[in-house]
Amino acid sequence: MPQDKLETRIKAKAAELGFASVGIARADAAPHTAARLREWLADGAHGSMIWMEERAHHRESPAGLWPEVRTVISLGVSYAPKDDPLKLANVGDVGRISVYAQGADYHDVVKRQLKGLARWMVAEAPCDLKVFVDTAPVMEKPLAEAAGLGWQGKHTNLVSRAHGSWLFLGAIYTTLDLTPDAAGRDTCGSCDACQQACPTDAFPKPYRLDARRCISYLTIEHKGPIPEEFRAAMGNRIYGCDDCLAACPWNKFAAAASANMAFHPRAELTAPALADLLDLDDAGFRQVFAGSPIKRIGRERMVRNAAIAAGNSGEDALVPALQRLATDASETVAEAARWGLTQLAKHAKK
């Protein structure tokens, strides 16, 4: 019997290592990426994410980062939630953390899986390769679409027919010449559920996100005070936002991801009490969020977010914690706490 093609063996090994989806694309298979990225940056829609523009030349194409690359292998790991991601929307005394951040840090988990596949590939077919998970200047979403994992939906995230909007993406760049898969086909149609779900109108048009209005950007990437126009809409979201993802009808085909225990929600991150978050010092923050992607935002941004959520909560029991924080060493935290106190005072008068 002839041996299976290398492409078939790569996909089988990827599945064995826990990848839910895998596809292959030529390195030049997403030619419109560069122009779209330049237009997005020119509009300033990346906000304060300066690294996006500083390494734009690397992001514009795989060859811009590594000239020797011939093929891109795109891989997805499902983190589809078991429970409704929006179930805590009206629970005032807890904070809402985006589904992807309630378990272990996906950067570490997915990179280990990618390195396992990379070692196997080098043994099977000696080649040069590089592995990437999110932190490198790689445009994972258009590459994943080119490789057939799905398509970039109107919320700009990847949508999979099998996994909905719940995929962590990784990529392997290689010098191998592999047979590409058919690209994903956009089947959003006339649906605009994700656009309508956004609490801050962060989509100026379909397939375009203005990060400056996005709660995920504001709570995670943005440093300093959050613009007041978005604070009420944040509700009790303290890290990220799942609204546009959760609204996607394709999620009904996504089975809850149970294979990888690393992504199962940690009990303390599923519904953290705002009172506990407001009480965090630096050491406490590091202890609570060790091993979580949340750790990278630091105590200041987390407590800032919690103070805004407290202001939106209507919970008078949080007043003493906000009063303590109103003179916090961080003016960003102190300002958010004072805003929270003002909001609770308004609520008390109703």
Short mmCIF file of C-alpha atoms in Angstrom, two decimals, residues 37-346:
data_model
loop_
_atom_site.label_atom_id
_atom_site.label_comp_id
_atom_site.label_asym_id
_atom_site.label_seq_id
_atom_site.Cartn_x
_atom_site.Cartn_y
_atom_site.Cartn_z
CA LEU A 37 -4.50 46.42 6.66
CA ARG A 38 -3.09 49.69 5.31
CA GLU A 39 -6.59 51.17 4.99
CA TRP A 40 -7.51 50.10 8.53
CA LEU A 41 -4.34 51.61 9.97
CA ALA A 42 -4.75 54.82 7.96
CA ASP A 43 -8.20 55.24 9.53
CA GLY A 44 -6.64 54.99 12.99
CA ALA A 45 -9.02 52.14 13.81
CA HIS A 46 -6.25 50.30 15.67
CA GLY A 47 -6.33 52.88 18.45
CA SER A 48 -3.21 52.80 20.61
CA MET A 49 -2.02 49.40 19.34
CA ILE A 50 1.12 50.97 17.92
CA TRP A 51 2.73 47.59 17.28
CA MET A 52 0.18 47.01 14.53
CA GLU A 53 1.64 49.84 12.47
CA GLU A 54 5.26 49.43 13.55
CA ARG A 55 5.37 45.92 12.05
CA ALA A 56 2.76 46.36 9.34
CA HIS A 57 5.32 45.39 6.69
CA HIS A 58 5.65 42.01 8.39
CA ARG A 59 1.88 41.55 8.64
CA GLU A 60 1.10 42.35 5.04
CA SER A 61 2.13 38.91 3.82
CA PRO A 62 3.85 35.81 5.20
CA ALA A 63 6.85 36.54 2.96
CA GLY A 64 7.11 39.98 4.52
CA LEU A 65 7.97 38.29 7.80
CA TRP A 66 9.93 35.35 6.40
CA PRO A 67 10.90 35.49 2.70
CA GLU A 68 11.61 31.74 2.50
CA VAL A 69 8.08 30.65 3.38
CA ARG A 70 6.26 28.66 0.69
CA THR A 71 3.26 27.27 2.56
CA VAL A 72 1.12 28.24 5.55
CA ILE A 73 -0.59 25.59 7.64
CA SER A 74 -3.45 27.16 9.60
CA LEU A 75 -4.77 25.37 12.66
CA GLY A 76 -7.68 25.92 15.02
CA VAL A 77 -8.36 24.77 18.57
CA SER A 78 -11.98 24.94 19.68
CA TYR A 79 -12.93 26.68 22.91
CA ALA A 80 -16.69 26.55 22.33
CA PRO A 81 -18.36 27.24 25.70
CA LYS A 82 -20.67 24.80 27.41
CA ASP A 83 -22.83 27.55 28.89
CA ASP A 84 -24.35 30.72 27.46
CA PRO A 85 -21.55 33.33 27.37
CA LEU A 86 -24.09 36.08 28.10
CA LYS A 87 -25.77 34.50 31.12
CA LEU A 88 -24.22 36.98 33.58
CA ALA A 89 -25.25 40.06 31.64
CA ASN A 90 -27.67 41.26 34.31
CA VAL A 91 -25.87 40.06 37.45
CA GLY A 92 -24.70 43.29 39.00
CA ASP A 93 -22.23 42.17 41.66
CA VAL A 94 -19.99 39.99 39.44
CA GLY A 95 -17.69 40.71 36.54
CA ARG A 96 -17.91 39.12 33.10
CA ILE A 97 -14.74 37.65 31.60
CA SER A 98 -14.62 36.68 27.95
CA VAL A 99 -14.96 32.93 27.42
CA TYR A 100 -11.50 32.54 25.90
CA ALA A 101 -9.81 33.89 29.04
CA GLN A 102 -11.58 31.79 31.68
CA GLY A 103 -9.17 28.87 31.36
CA ALA A 104 -5.44 28.50 30.79
CA ASP A 105 -3.49 30.93 28.63
CA TYR A 106 -4.13 29.80 25.06
CA HIS A 107 -0.80 31.23 23.90
CA ASP A 108 1.03 28.61 25.96
CA VAL A 109 -1.33 25.71 25.27
CA VAL A 110 -1.64 26.17 21.51
CA LYS A 111 2.07 26.86 21.08
CA ARG A 112 2.90 23.55 22.77
CA GLN A 113 0.59 21.77 20.33
CA LEU A 114 2.12 23.61 17.38
CA LYS A 115 5.64 22.74 18.47
CA GLY A 116 4.62 19.09 18.75
CA LEU A 117 3.35 19.14 15.18
CA ALA A 118 6.43 21.02 14.00
CA ARG A 119 8.80 18.45 15.49
CA TRP A 120 6.84 15.65 13.82
CA MET A 121 6.90 17.47 10.45
CA VAL A 122 10.66 17.99 10.53
CA ALA A 123 11.15 14.28 11.26
CA GLU A 124 8.76 13.28 8.45
CA ALA A 125 9.91 15.75 5.82
CA PRO A 126 13.01 17.77 6.72
CA CYS A 127 12.26 21.45 6.23
CA ASP A 128 12.52 24.85 7.81
CA LEU A 129 9.48 26.14 9.65
CA LYS A 130 8.24 28.67 12.19
CA VAL A 131 5.24 28.49 14.53
CA PHE A 132 3.05 31.41 15.58
CA VAL A 133 0.23 32.02 18.07
CA ASP A 134 -1.20 35.53 18.11
CA THR A 135 1.79 37.43 19.50
CA ALA A 136 3.79 37.55 16.23
CA PRO A 137 2.99 39.91 13.31
CA VAL A 138 0.89 37.30 11.52
CA MET A 139 -2.58 37.85 10.05
CA GLU A 140 -4.03 34.56 11.25
CA LYS A 141 -7.63 35.19 10.21
CA PRO A 142 -7.22 35.89 6.47
CA LEU A 143 -4.68 33.06 6.31
CA ALA A 144 -7.12 30.70 8.02
CA GLU A 145 -9.79 31.71 5.51
CA ALA A 146 -7.37 31.08 2.64
CA ALA A 147 -6.63 27.64 4.11
CA GLY A 148 -10.30 26.71 4.30
CA LEU A 149 -10.88 26.80 8.06
CA GLY A 150 -13.79 29.17 7.60
CA TRP A 151 -14.27 32.80 6.63
CA GLN A 152 -13.89 36.19 8.25
CA GLY A 153 -17.39 37.14 9.28
CA LYS A 154 -18.91 40.57 9.51
CA HIS A 155 -17.55 40.80 13.07
CA THR A 156 -14.03 40.33 11.52
CA ASN A 157 -13.42 37.11 13.43
CA LEU A 158 -13.16 33.72 11.80
CA VAL A 159 -16.41 31.79 11.46
CA SER A 160 -16.33 28.02 11.00
CA ARG A 161 -19.24 25.92 9.78
CA ALA A 162 -18.27 23.29 12.36
CA HIS A 163 -17.03 25.41 15.27
CA GLY A 164 -18.84 28.71 14.96
CA SER A 165 -16.88 31.71 16.21
CA TRP A 166 -14.96 29.80 18.87
CA LEU A 167 -11.51 28.93 17.50
CA PHE A 168 -8.06 29.79 18.76
CA LEU A 169 -5.85 30.14 15.68
CA GLY A 170 -2.24 29.19 15.14
CA ALA A 171 -0.05 29.01 12.06
CA ILE A 172 2.98 27.14 10.84
CA TYR A 173 5.08 28.76 8.11
CA THR A 174 7.16 26.21 6.21
CA THR A 175 9.49 25.95 3.22
CA LEU A 176 7.65 22.83 2.08
CA ASP A 177 5.58 22.98 -1.08
CA LEU A 178 2.27 21.46 -0.02
CA THR A 179 -0.96 21.11 -1.95
CA PRO A 180 -3.34 23.87 -0.79
CA ASP A 181 -6.93 23.38 0.30
CA ALA A 182 -9.86 25.31 -1.11
CA ALA A 183 -10.39 28.66 0.56
CA GLY A 184 -13.31 29.24 2.90
CA ARG A 185 -16.50 30.69 1.41
CA ASP A 186 -18.31 33.56 3.10
CA THR A 187 -21.81 32.43 4.06
CA CYS A 188 -22.83 35.33 6.31
CA GLY A 189 -25.39 36.31 3.69
CA SER A 190 -27.73 39.07 4.83
CA CYS A 191 -27.29 38.25 8.53
CA ASP A 192 -26.12 41.17 10.66
CA ALA A 193 -26.69 39.65 14.11
CA CYS A 194 -23.12 40.34 15.20
CA GLN A 195 -23.34 43.99 14.12
CA GLN A 196 -26.61 44.49 15.98
CA ALA A 197 -25.28 42.81 19.13
CA CYS A 198 -22.36 45.20 19.63
CA PRO A 199 -23.12 47.41 22.66
CA THR A 200 -20.82 50.23 21.52
CA ASP A 201 -21.43 50.26 17.75
CA ALA A 202 -17.85 49.26 17.03
CA PHE A 203 -18.61 48.18 13.46
CA PRO A 204 -18.80 51.19 11.11
CA LYS A 205 -19.73 48.74 8.36
CA PRO A 206 -19.74 44.96 7.90
CA TYR A 207 -16.29 43.36 7.98
CA ARG A 208 -14.74 46.46 9.56
CA LEU A 209 -14.02 46.88 13.27
CA ASP A 210 -13.12 50.19 14.90
CA ALA A 211 -11.07 48.96 17.85
CA ARG A 212 -11.40 52.33 19.57
CA ARG A 213 -15.06 51.56 20.23
CA CYS A 214 -14.64 47.85 21.01
CA ILE A 215 -15.07 46.72 24.62
CA SER A 216 -12.45 44.01 24.15
CA TYR A 217 -9.93 46.64 23.11
CA LEU A 218 -10.99 49.10 25.80
CA THR A 219 -10.78 46.60 28.67
CA ILE A 220 -7.62 44.81 27.52
CA GLU A 221 -5.39 46.86 25.22
CA HIS A 222 -6.29 50.41 26.17
CA LYS A 223 -4.24 52.03 28.90
CA GLY A 224 -5.38 54.97 30.97
CA PRO A 225 -8.95 56.17 31.48
CA ILE A 226 -11.67 54.61 29.33
CA PRO A 227 -13.69 57.27 27.46
CA GLU A 228 -16.86 58.02 29.42
CA GLU A 229 -19.10 57.56 26.37
CA PHE A 230 -18.46 53.79 26.50
CA ARG A 231 -18.60 53.15 30.24
CA ALA A 232 -22.31 52.55 30.70
CA ALA A 233 -22.34 50.21 27.68
CA MET A 234 -19.57 48.15 29.28
CA GLY A 235 -22.01 46.94 31.92
CA ASN A 236 -20.20 44.33 34.01
CA ARG A 237 -17.65 43.34 31.35
CA ILE A 238 -14.22 43.47 32.97
CA TYR A 239 -12.13 41.59 30.41
CA GLY A 240 -13.18 41.34 26.80
CA CYS A 241 -16.63 40.98 25.28
CA ASP A 242 -18.33 37.99 23.67
CA ASP A 243 -21.48 39.66 22.38
CA CYS A 244 -20.72 39.70 18.65
CA LEU A 245 -19.31 36.17 18.76
CA ALA A 246 -22.20 34.78 20.78
CA ALA A 247 -24.75 36.28 18.37
CA CYS A 248 -23.47 34.32 15.36
CA PRO A 249 -26.06 31.75 14.19
CA TRP A 250 -23.31 29.37 13.09
CA ASN A 251 -22.56 28.71 16.76
CA LYS A 252 -25.48 26.30 16.92
CA PHE A 253 -23.27 23.77 15.14
CA ALA A 254 -20.38 24.21 17.60
CA ALA A 255 -20.15 21.45 20.19
CA ALA A 256 -18.78 22.49 23.58
CA ALA A 257 -15.02 21.95 23.62
CA SER A 258 -14.35 19.28 26.21
CA ALA A 259 -11.25 17.53 24.87
CA ASN A 260 -8.71 20.01 26.20
CA MET A 261 -9.07 20.39 29.95
CA ALA A 262 -6.79 23.43 29.86
CA PHE A 263 -9.59 25.52 28.44
CA HIS A 264 -12.24 24.48 30.93
CA PRO A 265 -13.26 27.56 32.93
CA ARG A 266 -11.54 28.08 36.26
CA ALA A 267 -14.14 28.43 38.99
CA GLU A 268 -12.73 31.74 40.20
CA LEU A 269 -12.89 33.24 36.69
CA THR A 270 -16.43 32.28 35.68
CA ALA A 271 -18.21 34.84 37.87
CA PRO A 272 -15.66 36.80 39.95
CA ALA A 273 -17.17 39.03 42.62
CA LEU A 274 -16.56 42.71 41.92
CA ALA A 275 -15.88 43.26 45.62
CA ASP A 276 -12.95 40.83 45.44
CA LEU A 277 -11.56 42.42 42.28
CA LEU A 278 -11.75 45.92 43.75
CA ASP A 279 -9.70 44.70 46.70
CA LEU A 280 -6.78 43.42 44.61
CA ASP A 281 -3.27 44.73 45.10
CA ASP A 282 -0.43 43.84 42.72
CA ALA A 283 0.50 40.63 44.53
CA GLY A 284 -3.12 39.55 44.78
CA PHE A 285 -3.67 40.23 41.08
CA ARG A 286 -0.68 38.10 40.11
CA GLN A 287 -1.84 35.28 42.35
CA VAL A 288 -5.43 35.22 41.08
CA PHE A 289 -4.54 35.44 37.40
CA ALA A 290 -1.41 33.29 37.28
CA GLY A 291 -1.51 31.06 34.21
CA SER A 292 -4.28 33.14 32.64
CA PRO A 293 -4.04 35.46 29.60
CA ILE A 294 -5.53 38.11 31.88
CA LYS A 295 -2.25 38.45 33.74
CA ARG A 296 -0.76 40.58 30.98
CA ILE A 297 -3.05 43.57 31.58
CA GLY A 298 -1.83 44.11 35.14
CA ARG A 299 -3.64 45.19 38.25
CA GLU A 300 -4.29 48.79 37.16
CA ARG A 301 -6.40 47.94 34.13
CA MET A 302 -8.27 45.14 35.88
CA VAL A 303 -9.24 47.27 38.88
CA ARG A 304 -10.10 50.18 36.56
CA ASN A 305 -12.48 47.87 34.68
CA ALA A 306 -13.95 46.51 37.92
CA ALA A 307 -14.54 50.04 39.21
CA ILE A 308 -16.50 50.92 36.08
CA ALA A 309 -18.50 47.69 36.39
CA ALA A 310 -19.19 48.59 40.02
CA GLY A 311 -20.49 51.97 38.92
CA ASN A 312 -22.86 50.23 36.52
CA SER A 313 -23.95 47.65 39.07
CA GLY A 314 -26.43 49.57 41.21
CA GLU A 315 -24.89 47.74 44.19
CA ASP A 316 -24.57 50.09 47.17
CA ALA A 317 -22.50 47.47 48.98
CA LEU A 318 -19.60 48.32 46.65
CA VAL A 319 -19.45 51.97 47.78
CA PRO A 320 -16.84 51.42 50.56
CA ALA A 321 -14.46 49.64 48.16
CA LEU A 322 -14.81 52.45 45.62
CA GLN A 323 -14.25 55.05 48.32
CA ARG A 324 -10.95 53.37 49.21
CA LEU A 325 -9.91 53.29 45.57
CA ALA A 326 -10.83 56.95 45.00
CA THR A 327 -7.40 57.85 46.40
CA ASP A 328 -5.53 54.94 44.82
CA ALA A 329 -1.88 55.48 43.86
CA SER A 330 -2.93 54.92 40.26
CA GLU A 331 -4.84 57.94 39.02
CA THR A 332 -6.43 55.76 36.34
CA VAL A 333 -7.91 53.54 39.05
CA ALA A 334 -8.81 56.49 41.28
CA GLU A 335 -10.64 58.30 38.47
CA ALA A 336 -12.62 55.18 37.58
CA ALA A 337 -13.53 54.71 41.24
CA ARG A 338 -14.76 58.30 41.54
CA TRP A 339 -16.84 57.81 38.41
CA GLY A 340 -18.26 54.62 39.88
CA LEU A 341 -19.23 56.42 43.08
CA THR A 342 -20.99 59.13 41.07
CA GLN A 343 -22.96 56.50 39.15
CA LEU A 344 -24.00 54.67 42.31
CA ALA A 345 -25.08 57.93 43.90
CA LYS A 346 -27.28 58.63 40.85
#
